[in-house]
Coordinates of C-alpha atoms in Angstrom, one line a residue:
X1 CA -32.7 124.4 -30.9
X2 CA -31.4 123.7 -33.9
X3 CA -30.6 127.4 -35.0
X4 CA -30.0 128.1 -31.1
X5 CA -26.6 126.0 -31.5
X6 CA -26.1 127.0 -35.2
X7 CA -25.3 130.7 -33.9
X8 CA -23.7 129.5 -30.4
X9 CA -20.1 131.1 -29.7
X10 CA -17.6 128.4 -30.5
X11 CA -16.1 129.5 -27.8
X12 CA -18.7 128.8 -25.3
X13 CA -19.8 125.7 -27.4
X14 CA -16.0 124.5 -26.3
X15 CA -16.1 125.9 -22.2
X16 CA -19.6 124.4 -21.9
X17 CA -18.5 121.0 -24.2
X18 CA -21.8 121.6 -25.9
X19 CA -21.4 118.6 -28.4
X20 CA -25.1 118.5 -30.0
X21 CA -26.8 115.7 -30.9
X22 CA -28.0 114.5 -34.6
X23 CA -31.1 112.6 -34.4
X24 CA -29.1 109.4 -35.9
X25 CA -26.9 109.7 -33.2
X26 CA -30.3 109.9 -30.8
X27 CA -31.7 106.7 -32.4
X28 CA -28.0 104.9 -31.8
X29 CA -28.8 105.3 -28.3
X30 CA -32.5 104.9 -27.7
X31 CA -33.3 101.6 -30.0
X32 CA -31.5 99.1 -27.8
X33 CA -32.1 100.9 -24.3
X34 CA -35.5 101.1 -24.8
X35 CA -37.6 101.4 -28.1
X36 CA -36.4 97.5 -29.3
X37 CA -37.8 96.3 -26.5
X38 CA -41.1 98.4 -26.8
X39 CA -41.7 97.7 -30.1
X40 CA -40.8 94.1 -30.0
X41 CA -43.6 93.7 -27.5
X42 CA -45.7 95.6 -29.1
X43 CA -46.1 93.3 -31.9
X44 CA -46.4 90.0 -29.8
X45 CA -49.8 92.0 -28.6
X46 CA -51.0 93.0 -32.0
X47 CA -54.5 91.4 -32.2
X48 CA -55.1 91.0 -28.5
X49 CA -57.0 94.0 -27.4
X50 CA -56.6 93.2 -23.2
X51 CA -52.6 93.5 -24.3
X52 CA -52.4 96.5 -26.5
X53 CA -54.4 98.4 -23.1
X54 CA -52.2 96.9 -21.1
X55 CA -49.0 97.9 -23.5
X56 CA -50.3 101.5 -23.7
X57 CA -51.1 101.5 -19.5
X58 CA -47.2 100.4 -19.5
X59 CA -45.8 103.1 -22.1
X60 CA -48.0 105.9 -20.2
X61 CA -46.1 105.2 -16.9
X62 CA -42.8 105.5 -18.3
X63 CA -40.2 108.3 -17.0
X64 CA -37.6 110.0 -18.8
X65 CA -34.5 111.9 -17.3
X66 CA -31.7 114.1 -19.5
X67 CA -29.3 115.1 -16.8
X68 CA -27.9 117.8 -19.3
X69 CA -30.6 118.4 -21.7
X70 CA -29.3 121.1 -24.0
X71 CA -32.1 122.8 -26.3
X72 CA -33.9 119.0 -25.1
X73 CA -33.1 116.8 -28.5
X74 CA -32.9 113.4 -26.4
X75 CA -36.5 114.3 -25.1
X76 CA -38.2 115.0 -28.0
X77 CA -37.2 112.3 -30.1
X78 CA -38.0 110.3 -27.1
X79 CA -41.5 111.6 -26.6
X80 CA -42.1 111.4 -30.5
X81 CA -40.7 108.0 -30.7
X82 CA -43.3 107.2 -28.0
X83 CA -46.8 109.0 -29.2
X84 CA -45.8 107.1 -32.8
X85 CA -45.8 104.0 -31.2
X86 CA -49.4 104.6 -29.4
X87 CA -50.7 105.8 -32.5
X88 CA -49.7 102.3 -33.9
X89 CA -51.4 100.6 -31.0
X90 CA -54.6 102.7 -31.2
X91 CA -54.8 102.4 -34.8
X92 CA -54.7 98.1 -33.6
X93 CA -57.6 98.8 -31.5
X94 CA -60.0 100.4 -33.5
X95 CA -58.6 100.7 -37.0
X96 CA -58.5 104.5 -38.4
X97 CA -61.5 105.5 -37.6
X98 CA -62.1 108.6 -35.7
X99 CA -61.3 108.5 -31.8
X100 CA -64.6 109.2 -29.6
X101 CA -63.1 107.2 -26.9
X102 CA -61.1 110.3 -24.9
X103 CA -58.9 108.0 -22.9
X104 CA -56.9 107.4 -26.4
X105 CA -55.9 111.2 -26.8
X106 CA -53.6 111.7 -24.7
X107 CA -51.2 108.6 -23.6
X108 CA -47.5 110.3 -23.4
X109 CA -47.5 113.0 -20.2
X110 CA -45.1 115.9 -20.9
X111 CA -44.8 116.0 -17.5
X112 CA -43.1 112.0 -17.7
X113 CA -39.9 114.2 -19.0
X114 CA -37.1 115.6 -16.7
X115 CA -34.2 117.7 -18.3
X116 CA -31.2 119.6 -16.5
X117 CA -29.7 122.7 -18.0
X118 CA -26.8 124.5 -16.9
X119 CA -27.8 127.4 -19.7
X120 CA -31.3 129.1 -19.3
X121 CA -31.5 129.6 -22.6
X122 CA -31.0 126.0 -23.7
X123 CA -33.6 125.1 -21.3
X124 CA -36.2 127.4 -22.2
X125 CA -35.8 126.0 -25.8
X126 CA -36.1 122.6 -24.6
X127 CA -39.3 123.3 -23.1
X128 CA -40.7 125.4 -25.7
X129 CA -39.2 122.4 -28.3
X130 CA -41.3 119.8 -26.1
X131 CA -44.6 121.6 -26.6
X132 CA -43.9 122.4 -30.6
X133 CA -43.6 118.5 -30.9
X134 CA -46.6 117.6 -28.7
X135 CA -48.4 120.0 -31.0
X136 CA -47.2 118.7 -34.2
X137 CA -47.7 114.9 -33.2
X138 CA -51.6 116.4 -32.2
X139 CA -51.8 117.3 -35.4
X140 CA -50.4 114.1 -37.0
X141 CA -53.2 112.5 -34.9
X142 CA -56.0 114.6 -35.9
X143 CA -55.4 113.7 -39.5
X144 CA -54.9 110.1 -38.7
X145 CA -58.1 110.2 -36.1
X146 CA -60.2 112.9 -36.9
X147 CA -59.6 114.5 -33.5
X148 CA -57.2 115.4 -30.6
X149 CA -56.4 117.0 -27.5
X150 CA -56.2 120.6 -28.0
X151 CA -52.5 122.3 -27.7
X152 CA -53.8 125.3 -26.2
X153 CA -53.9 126.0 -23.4
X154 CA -50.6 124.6 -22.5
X155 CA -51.6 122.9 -19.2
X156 CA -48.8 120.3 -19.1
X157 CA -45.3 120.8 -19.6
X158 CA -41.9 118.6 -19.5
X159 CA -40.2 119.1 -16.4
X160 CA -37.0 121.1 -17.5
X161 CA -35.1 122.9 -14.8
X162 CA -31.8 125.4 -15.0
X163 CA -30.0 123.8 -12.6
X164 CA -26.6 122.1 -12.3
X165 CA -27.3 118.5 -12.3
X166 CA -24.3 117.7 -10.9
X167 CA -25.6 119.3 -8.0
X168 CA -29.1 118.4 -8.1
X169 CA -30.9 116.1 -6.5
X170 CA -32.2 114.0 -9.5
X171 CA -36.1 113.0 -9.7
X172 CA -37.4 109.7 -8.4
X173 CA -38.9 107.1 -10.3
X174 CA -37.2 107.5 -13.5
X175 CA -37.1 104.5 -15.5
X176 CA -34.9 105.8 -18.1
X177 CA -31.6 108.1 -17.8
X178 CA -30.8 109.0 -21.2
X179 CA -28.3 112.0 -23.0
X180 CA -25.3 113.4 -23.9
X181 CA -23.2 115.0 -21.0
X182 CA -20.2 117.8 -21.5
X183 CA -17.1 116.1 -22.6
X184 CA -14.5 118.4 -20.9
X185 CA -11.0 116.8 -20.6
X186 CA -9.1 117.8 -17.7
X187 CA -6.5 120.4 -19.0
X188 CA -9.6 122.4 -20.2
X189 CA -11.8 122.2 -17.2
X190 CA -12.8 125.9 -15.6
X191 CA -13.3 126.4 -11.7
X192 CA -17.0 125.0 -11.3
X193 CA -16.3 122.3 -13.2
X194 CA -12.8 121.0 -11.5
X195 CA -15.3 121.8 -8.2
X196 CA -17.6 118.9 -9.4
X197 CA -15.0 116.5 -10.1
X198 CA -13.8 116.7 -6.5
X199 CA -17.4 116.9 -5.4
X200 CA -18.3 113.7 -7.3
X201 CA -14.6 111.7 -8.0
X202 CA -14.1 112.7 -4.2
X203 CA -11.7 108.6 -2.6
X204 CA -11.1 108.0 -6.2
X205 CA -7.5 107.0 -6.6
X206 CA -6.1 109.2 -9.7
X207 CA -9.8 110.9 -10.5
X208 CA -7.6 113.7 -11.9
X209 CA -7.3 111.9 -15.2
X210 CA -11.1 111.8 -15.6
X211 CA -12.6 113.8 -18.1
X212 CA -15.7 116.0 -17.1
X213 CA -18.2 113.6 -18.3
X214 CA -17.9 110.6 -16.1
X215 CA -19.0 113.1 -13.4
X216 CA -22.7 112.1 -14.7
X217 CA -21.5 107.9 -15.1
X218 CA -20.6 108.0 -11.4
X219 CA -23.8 110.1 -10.2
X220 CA -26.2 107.8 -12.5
X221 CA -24.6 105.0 -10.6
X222 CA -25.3 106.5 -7.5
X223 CA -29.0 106.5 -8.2
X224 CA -28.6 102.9 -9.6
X225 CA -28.3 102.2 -5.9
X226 CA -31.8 103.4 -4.5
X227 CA -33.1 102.6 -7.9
X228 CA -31.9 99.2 -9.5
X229 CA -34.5 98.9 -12.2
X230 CA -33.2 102.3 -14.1
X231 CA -31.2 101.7 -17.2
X232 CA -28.8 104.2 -18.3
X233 CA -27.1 105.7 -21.5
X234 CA -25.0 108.1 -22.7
X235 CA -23.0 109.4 -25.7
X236 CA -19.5 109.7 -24.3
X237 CA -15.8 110.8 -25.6
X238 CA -14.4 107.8 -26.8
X239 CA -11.4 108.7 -24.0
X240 CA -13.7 106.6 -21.0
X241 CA -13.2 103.3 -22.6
X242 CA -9.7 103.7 -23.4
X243 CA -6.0 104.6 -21.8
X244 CA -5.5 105.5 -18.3
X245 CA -9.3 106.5 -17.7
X246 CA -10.8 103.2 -18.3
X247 CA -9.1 101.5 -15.3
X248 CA -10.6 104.5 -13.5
X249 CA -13.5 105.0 -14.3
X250 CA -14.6 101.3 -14.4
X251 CA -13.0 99.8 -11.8
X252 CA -14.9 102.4 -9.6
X253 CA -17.9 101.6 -11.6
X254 CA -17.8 97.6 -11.4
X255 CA -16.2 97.1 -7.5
X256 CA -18.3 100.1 -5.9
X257 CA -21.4 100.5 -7.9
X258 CA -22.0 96.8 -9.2
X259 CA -22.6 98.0 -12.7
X260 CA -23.0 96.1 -15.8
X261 CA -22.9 97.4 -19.4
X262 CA -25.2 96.3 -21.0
X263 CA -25.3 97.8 -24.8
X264 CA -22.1 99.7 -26.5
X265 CA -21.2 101.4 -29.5
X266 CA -17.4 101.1 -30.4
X267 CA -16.0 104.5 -31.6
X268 CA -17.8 106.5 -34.3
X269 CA -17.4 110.0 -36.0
X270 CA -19.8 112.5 -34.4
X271 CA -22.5 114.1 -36.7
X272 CA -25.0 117.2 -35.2
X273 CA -27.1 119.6 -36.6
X274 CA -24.7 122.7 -35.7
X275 CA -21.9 124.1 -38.2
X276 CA -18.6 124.3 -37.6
X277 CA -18.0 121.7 -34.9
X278 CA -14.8 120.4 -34.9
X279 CA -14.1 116.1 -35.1
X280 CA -15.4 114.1 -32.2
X281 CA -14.9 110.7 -31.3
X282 CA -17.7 109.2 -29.3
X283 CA -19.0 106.0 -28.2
X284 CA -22.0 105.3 -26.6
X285 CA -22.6 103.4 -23.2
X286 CA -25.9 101.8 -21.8
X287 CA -25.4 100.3 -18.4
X288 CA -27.8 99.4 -15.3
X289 CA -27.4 96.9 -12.7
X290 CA -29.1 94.1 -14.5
X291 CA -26.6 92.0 -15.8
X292 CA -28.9 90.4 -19.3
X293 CA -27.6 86.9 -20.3
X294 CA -27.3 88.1 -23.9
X295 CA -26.0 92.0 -24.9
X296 CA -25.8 94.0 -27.8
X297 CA -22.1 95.1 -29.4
X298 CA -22.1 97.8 -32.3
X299 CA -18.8 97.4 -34.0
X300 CA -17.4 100.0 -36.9
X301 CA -15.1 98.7 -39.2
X302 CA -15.4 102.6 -40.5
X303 CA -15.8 105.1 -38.2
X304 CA -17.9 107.2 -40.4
X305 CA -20.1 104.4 -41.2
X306 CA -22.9 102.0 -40.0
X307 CA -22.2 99.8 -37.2
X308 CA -22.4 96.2 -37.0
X309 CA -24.4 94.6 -34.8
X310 CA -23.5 91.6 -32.4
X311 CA -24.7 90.0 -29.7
X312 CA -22.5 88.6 -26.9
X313 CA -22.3 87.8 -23.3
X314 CA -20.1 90.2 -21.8
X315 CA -19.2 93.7 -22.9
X316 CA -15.9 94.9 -21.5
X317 CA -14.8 98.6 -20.3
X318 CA -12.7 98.8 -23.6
X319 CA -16.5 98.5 -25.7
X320 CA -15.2 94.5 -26.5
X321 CA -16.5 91.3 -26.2
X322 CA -15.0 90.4 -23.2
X323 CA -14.5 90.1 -19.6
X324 CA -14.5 92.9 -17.2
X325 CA -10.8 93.1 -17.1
X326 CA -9.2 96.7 -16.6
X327 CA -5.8 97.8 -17.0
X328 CA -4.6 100.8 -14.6
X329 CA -1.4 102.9 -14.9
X330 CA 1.5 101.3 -13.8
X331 CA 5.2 103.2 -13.2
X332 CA 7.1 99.5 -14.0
X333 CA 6.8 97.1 -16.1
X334 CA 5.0 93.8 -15.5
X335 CA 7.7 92.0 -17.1
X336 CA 11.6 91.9 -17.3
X337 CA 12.3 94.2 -20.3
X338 CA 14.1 97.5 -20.0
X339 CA 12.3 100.8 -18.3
X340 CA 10.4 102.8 -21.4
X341 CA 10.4 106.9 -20.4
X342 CA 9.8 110.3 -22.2
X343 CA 12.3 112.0 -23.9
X344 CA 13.8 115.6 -23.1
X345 CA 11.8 118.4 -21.7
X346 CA 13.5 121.2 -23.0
X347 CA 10.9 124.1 -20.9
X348 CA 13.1 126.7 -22.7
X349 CA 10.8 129.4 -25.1
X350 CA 12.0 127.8 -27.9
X351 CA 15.4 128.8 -27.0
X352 CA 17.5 125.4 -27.8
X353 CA 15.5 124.5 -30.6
X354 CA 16.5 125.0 -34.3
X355 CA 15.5 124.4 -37.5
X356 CA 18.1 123.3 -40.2
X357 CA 18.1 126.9 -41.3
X358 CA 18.2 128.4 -38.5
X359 CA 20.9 126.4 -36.7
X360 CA 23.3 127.6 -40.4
X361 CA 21.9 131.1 -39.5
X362 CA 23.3 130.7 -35.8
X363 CA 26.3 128.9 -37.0
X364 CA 27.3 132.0 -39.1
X365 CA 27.3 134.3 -35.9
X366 CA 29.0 132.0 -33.2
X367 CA 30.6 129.1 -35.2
X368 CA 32.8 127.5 -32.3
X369 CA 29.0 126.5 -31.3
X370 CA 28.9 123.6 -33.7
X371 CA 29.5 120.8 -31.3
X372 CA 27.6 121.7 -28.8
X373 CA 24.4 120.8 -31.7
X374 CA 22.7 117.8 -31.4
X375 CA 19.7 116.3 -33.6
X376 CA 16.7 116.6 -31.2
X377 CA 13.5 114.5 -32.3
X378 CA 10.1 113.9 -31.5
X379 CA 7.2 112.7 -33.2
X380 CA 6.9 114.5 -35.9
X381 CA 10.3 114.5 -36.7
X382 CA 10.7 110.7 -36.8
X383 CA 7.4 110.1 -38.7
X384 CA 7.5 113.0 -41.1
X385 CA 11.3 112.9 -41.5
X386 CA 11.9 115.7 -40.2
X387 CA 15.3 117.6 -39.0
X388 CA 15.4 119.5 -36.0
X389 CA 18.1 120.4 -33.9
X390 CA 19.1 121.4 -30.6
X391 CA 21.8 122.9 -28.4
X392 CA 22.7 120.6 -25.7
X393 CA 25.1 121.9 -22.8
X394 CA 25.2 119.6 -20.6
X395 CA 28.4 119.2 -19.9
X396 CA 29.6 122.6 -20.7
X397 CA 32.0 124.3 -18.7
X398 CA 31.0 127.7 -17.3
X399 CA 33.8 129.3 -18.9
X400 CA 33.3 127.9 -22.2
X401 CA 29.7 129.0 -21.9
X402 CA 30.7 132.8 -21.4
X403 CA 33.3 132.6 -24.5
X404 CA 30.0 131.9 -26.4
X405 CA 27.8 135.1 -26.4
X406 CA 25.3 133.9 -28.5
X407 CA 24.4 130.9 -27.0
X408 CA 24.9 132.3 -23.6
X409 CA 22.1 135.0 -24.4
X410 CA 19.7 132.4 -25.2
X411 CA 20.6 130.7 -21.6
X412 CA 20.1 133.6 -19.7
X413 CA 16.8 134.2 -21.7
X414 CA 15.9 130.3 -20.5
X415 CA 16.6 131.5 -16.8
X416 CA 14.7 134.7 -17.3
X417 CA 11.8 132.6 -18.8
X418 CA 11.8 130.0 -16.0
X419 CA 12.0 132.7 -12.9
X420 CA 8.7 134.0 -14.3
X421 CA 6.4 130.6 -14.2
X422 CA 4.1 130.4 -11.6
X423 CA 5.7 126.5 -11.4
X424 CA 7.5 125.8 -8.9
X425 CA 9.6 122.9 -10.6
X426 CA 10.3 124.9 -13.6
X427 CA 11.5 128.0 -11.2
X428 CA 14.1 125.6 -9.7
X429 CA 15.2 124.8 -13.0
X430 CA 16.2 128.1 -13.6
X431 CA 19.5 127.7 -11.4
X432 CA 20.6 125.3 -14.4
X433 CA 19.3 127.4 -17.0
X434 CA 21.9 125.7 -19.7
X435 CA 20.0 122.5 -19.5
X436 CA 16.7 121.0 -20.5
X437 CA 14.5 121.2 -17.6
X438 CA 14.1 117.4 -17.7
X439 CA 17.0 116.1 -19.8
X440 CA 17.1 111.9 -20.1
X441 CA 19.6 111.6 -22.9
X442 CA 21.5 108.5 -22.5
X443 CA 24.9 108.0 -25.1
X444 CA 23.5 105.2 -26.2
X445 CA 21.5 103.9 -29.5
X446 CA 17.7 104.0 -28.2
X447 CA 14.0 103.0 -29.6
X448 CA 11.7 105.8 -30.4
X449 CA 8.0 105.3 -29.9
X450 CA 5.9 108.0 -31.5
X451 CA 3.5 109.4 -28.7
X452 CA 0.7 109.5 -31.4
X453 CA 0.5 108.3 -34.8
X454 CA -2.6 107.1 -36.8
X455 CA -5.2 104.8 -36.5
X456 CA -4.9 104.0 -40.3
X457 CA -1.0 102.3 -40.3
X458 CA -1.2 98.6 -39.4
X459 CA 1.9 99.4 -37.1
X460 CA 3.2 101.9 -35.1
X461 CA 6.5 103.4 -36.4
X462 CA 8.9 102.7 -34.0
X463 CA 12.1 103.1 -34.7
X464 CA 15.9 103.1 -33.6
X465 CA 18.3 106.1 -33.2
X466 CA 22.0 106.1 -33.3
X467 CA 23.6 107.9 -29.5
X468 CA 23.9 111.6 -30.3
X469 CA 20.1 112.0 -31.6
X470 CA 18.2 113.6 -28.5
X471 CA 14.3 112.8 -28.3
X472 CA 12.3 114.8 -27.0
X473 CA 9.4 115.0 -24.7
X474 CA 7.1 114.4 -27.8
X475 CA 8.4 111.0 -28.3
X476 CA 9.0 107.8 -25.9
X477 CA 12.5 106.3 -25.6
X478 CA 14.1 102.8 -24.5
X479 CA 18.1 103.5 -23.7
X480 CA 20.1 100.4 -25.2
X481 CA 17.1 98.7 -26.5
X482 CA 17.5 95.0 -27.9
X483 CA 16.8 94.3 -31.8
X484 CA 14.7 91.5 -30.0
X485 CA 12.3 94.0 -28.1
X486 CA 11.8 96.1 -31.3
X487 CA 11.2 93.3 -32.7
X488 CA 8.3 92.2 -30.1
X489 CA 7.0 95.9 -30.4
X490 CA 6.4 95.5 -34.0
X491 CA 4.3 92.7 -34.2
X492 CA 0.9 91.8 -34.8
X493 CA 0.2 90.6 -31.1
X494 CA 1.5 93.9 -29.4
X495 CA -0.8 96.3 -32.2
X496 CA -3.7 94.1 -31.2
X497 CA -3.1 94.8 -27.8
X498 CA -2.3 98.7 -28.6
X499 CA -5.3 98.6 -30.8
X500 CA -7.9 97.8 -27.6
X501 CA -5.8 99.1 -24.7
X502 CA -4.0 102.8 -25.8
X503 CA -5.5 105.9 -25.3
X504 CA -6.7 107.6 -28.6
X505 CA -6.4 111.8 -29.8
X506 CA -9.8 111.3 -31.9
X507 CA -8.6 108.2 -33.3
X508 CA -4.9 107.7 -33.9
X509 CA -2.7 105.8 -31.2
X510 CA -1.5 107.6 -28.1
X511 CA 1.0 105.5 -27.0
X512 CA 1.2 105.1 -23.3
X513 CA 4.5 103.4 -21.5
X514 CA 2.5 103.2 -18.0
X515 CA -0.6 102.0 -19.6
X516 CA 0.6 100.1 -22.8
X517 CA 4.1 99.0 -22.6
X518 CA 3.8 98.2 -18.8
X519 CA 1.6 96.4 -18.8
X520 CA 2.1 94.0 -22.2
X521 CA 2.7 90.5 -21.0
X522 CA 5.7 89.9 -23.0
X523 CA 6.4 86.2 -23.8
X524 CA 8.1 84.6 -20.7
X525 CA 11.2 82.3 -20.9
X526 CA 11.4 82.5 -25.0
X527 CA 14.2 80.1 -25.9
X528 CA 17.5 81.8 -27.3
X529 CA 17.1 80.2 -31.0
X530 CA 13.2 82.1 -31.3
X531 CA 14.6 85.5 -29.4
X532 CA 17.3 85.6 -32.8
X533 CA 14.9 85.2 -34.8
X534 CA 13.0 87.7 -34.1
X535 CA 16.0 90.0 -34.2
X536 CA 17.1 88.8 -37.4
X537 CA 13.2 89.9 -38.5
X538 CA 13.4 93.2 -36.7
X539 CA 17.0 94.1 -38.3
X540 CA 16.0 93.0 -42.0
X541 CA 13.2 95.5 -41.4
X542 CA 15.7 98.4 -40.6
X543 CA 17.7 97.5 -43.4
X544 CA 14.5 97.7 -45.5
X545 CA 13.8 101.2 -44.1
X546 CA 17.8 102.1 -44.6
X547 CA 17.4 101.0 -48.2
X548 CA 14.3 103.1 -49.0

């Protein structure tokens, strides 16, 4: 399995969201769903030979399911987790002497493990990767016991089908959902895929945000409900416990389903056994529809290092100790503070856009140009310091516009550029071809809210820009903004609610203004002498950044 992926086309790695599993990330996910439990249990029965029959009766019984199995990692970690344990217990019952009794060979049925694979490849591994382990844990017994159950012939086998499991009828009687499902977002989605999201997100309100793996959270829950006693768990993108697709996802999960969480792992830096693989941001999720008084919290200070364990009563959808809570997307905000939107959409081929350079270069071909330049800025720009310009013609009069070859060329390329999309909207715009497709420039001093910035500053950046800076779609604006609301912005209670509640690109901020800023519960009816002071804090830091 392990070379399988090594020589996998990155390509179809990324179409498939083949993410492999390391076998530390494995263990993350089965100690607290299952093998705590097991093991705790099995030494309370150490020394009590009716008990450690009865333990390995229980363990023999028990059935596994990867609903996307891959080359089958999650199952034979499982199943070797599992035959070392019942070595441990036979070794208890008659001490390591050789095994005559031939009811202690074989314990662990292969045919106790279900796998679904889209690839027939990955599946044949997966079941060739299941008998390699039964034979090498046969041959750990024999040296431990003297004997064992031969591997040949190869009478029993895991139960490992080619099949779409989203489109499967999943086995009964599984005790145990386990794996790591395709993390597809949903601007990369192909046809079959965007198929099962309607199949499976089919009534739920704004499913289109979902990313390809809750497909398999919502189907497991399904099967929760003709099978309460299954406990499930799944590595996840970190993306289904924050932003717009927690309220989504978890809101269906909670009010339809009845789930509970019931063990997390906050966000963590993937690790696999393939090369190459580029940074993933995962958490993982175990839920059923027991609702345990007491559950387990893994919290990373570092995201590259080893979790912290914590036991709490309630885990909520944003992997905290919590209620169960969800924010969903609103288009206002909850509270009486001025409208937050996106800056300018320019939808022009790089047309209006210039660099310093360039816009000199320009300059020196059609100077009477100059005032129709404005500084444009996004993200980047404002973070990196950036300087990048724009034409902006909005107000241009059509006779002015054809005294200026140059820039009229470049408008007639925007309308030629905007008559071939296969976008409606962006087709209309072509009748105005001399303006940014969405242009929300206001001539007025505005605050700029980087749309992503790093996890690693204590604040967000946000900052305030004088009336003829543009910002563009790559940035959020507030028109007329208050030195009092920047100063609520920056502050430690809004970056602990940005910290828990935005959306994340691997781990930095993704500032939302329908998710985050709408829904902040700003102060309410803050008395005039506290508002200026907190404007005379939020200008002292601008003329702290104007002095740098």
């Amino acid at each position: 399995g392990s070379l399988f992926q090594a020589v996998m086309n990155p390509n179809e790695r990324r179409s498939l969201g083949a993410h492999y599993t390391s076998e530390n990330n494995i263990l993350k996910l089965l100690q607290p769903l299952f093998l705590h439990q097991l093991k705790t249990e099995w030494q309370s029965s150490k020394g009590d030979h009716k008990k450690l029959l009865r333990f390995r009766q229980k363990i023999n019984q028990l059935r596994f399911l990867d609903p996307a199995c891959g080359c089958g990692n999650f199952l034979v970690v499982t199943y070797r987790e599992l035959r070392l344990l019942d070595m441990q217990v036979i070794a208890q019952l008659q001490g390591n002497q050789q095994v005559l009794n031939t009811a202690y060979l074989s314990n662990i049925p292969l045919h106790h493990f279900y796998g679904y694979e889209l690839d027939p490849t990955s599946a044949r591994i997966a079941t060739i990767a299941m008998w390699l382990t039964e034979h090498q844990l046969n041959t750990k017994f024999l040296d431990m016991f003297g004997t064992a159950t031969p591997s040949i012939p190869l009478d029993d086998a895991a139960n490992i089908h080619c099949t779409n499991a989203l489109q499967t009828n999943w086995a009964k009687n599984i005790d145990y959902i386990i794996g790591n499902p395709p993390f597809v977002g949903k601007h990369l989605q192909n046809a079959e895929q965007k198929n099962d999201m309607e199949r499976i997100c089919v009534d739920i309100n704004a499913a289109g945000v979902l990313d390809y793996v809750t497909c398999w959270y919502l189907k497991a829950a399904q099967y929760l409900q003709t099978s309460p006693a299954t406990r499930v768990a799944f590595v996840s993108t970190n993306s289904i416990a924050q932003g717009e697709q927690t309220g989504v996802l978890w809101g269906e999960l909670f009010n339809k389903y009845g789930i509970k969480i019931q063990f997390a792992h906050q966000t963590f830096k993937w690790s696999n056994e393939a090369k190459g693989i580029a940074a993933v941001h995962c958490v993982i999720v175990g839920f059923g529809k027991d609702n345990p008084s007491e559950k387990y919290l893994y919290e990373y200070p570092d995201i590259s290092g080893q979790a912290q364990e914590k036991l709490v009563k309630n885990i909520s959808p944003y992997l905290i100790e919590g209620g169960n809570t969800i924010i969903r997307s609103r288009l206002q905000p909850i509270c009486d503070v001025q409208k937050m939107v996106f800056g300018s959409k320019p939808v022009d081929n790089g047309q209006f856009l210039f660099t310093t350079e360039e816009k000199q270069q320009f300059l020196a071909i059609e100077p009477r140009a100059a005032k129709w330049f404005k500084q444009i800025m996004g993200s980047e720009e404002f973070i990196n310091g950036k300087t990048r310009w724009c034409l902006w013609l909005e107000n241009i009069e059509p006779k002015e516009l054809r005294d200026l070859p140059e820039v009229y060329k470049r408008v007639d390329n925007v309308r030629k550029f905007r008559l071939a999309s296969k976008k409606a909207a962006t087709v209309k715009g072509a009748a105005i071809p001399h303006m940014f497709d969405e242009p929300r420039h206001i001539e007025a001093n505005s605050l700029i809210i980087p749309s992503v910035s790093s996890e690693k500053r204590h604040y967000i950046p946000f900052g305030y820009l004088n009336k003829d800076v543009v910002v563009s779609n790559a940035a959020l604006f507030v028109p007329n903004a208050t030195l009092y609301l920047f100063g609520m912005l920056t502050s430690k209670m809004h970056m602990a609610w940005v910290k828990y509640i935005c959306g994340r690109l691997k781990s930095d901020y993704r500032y939302s203004n329908t998710i985050v800023y709408n829904n902040y519960p700003f102060p309410k009816e803050v008395q005039e002498k506290k508002r200026l002071a907190v404007a005379t804090a939020a200008q002292s830091v601008l003329d702290i950044r104007a002095a740098e």
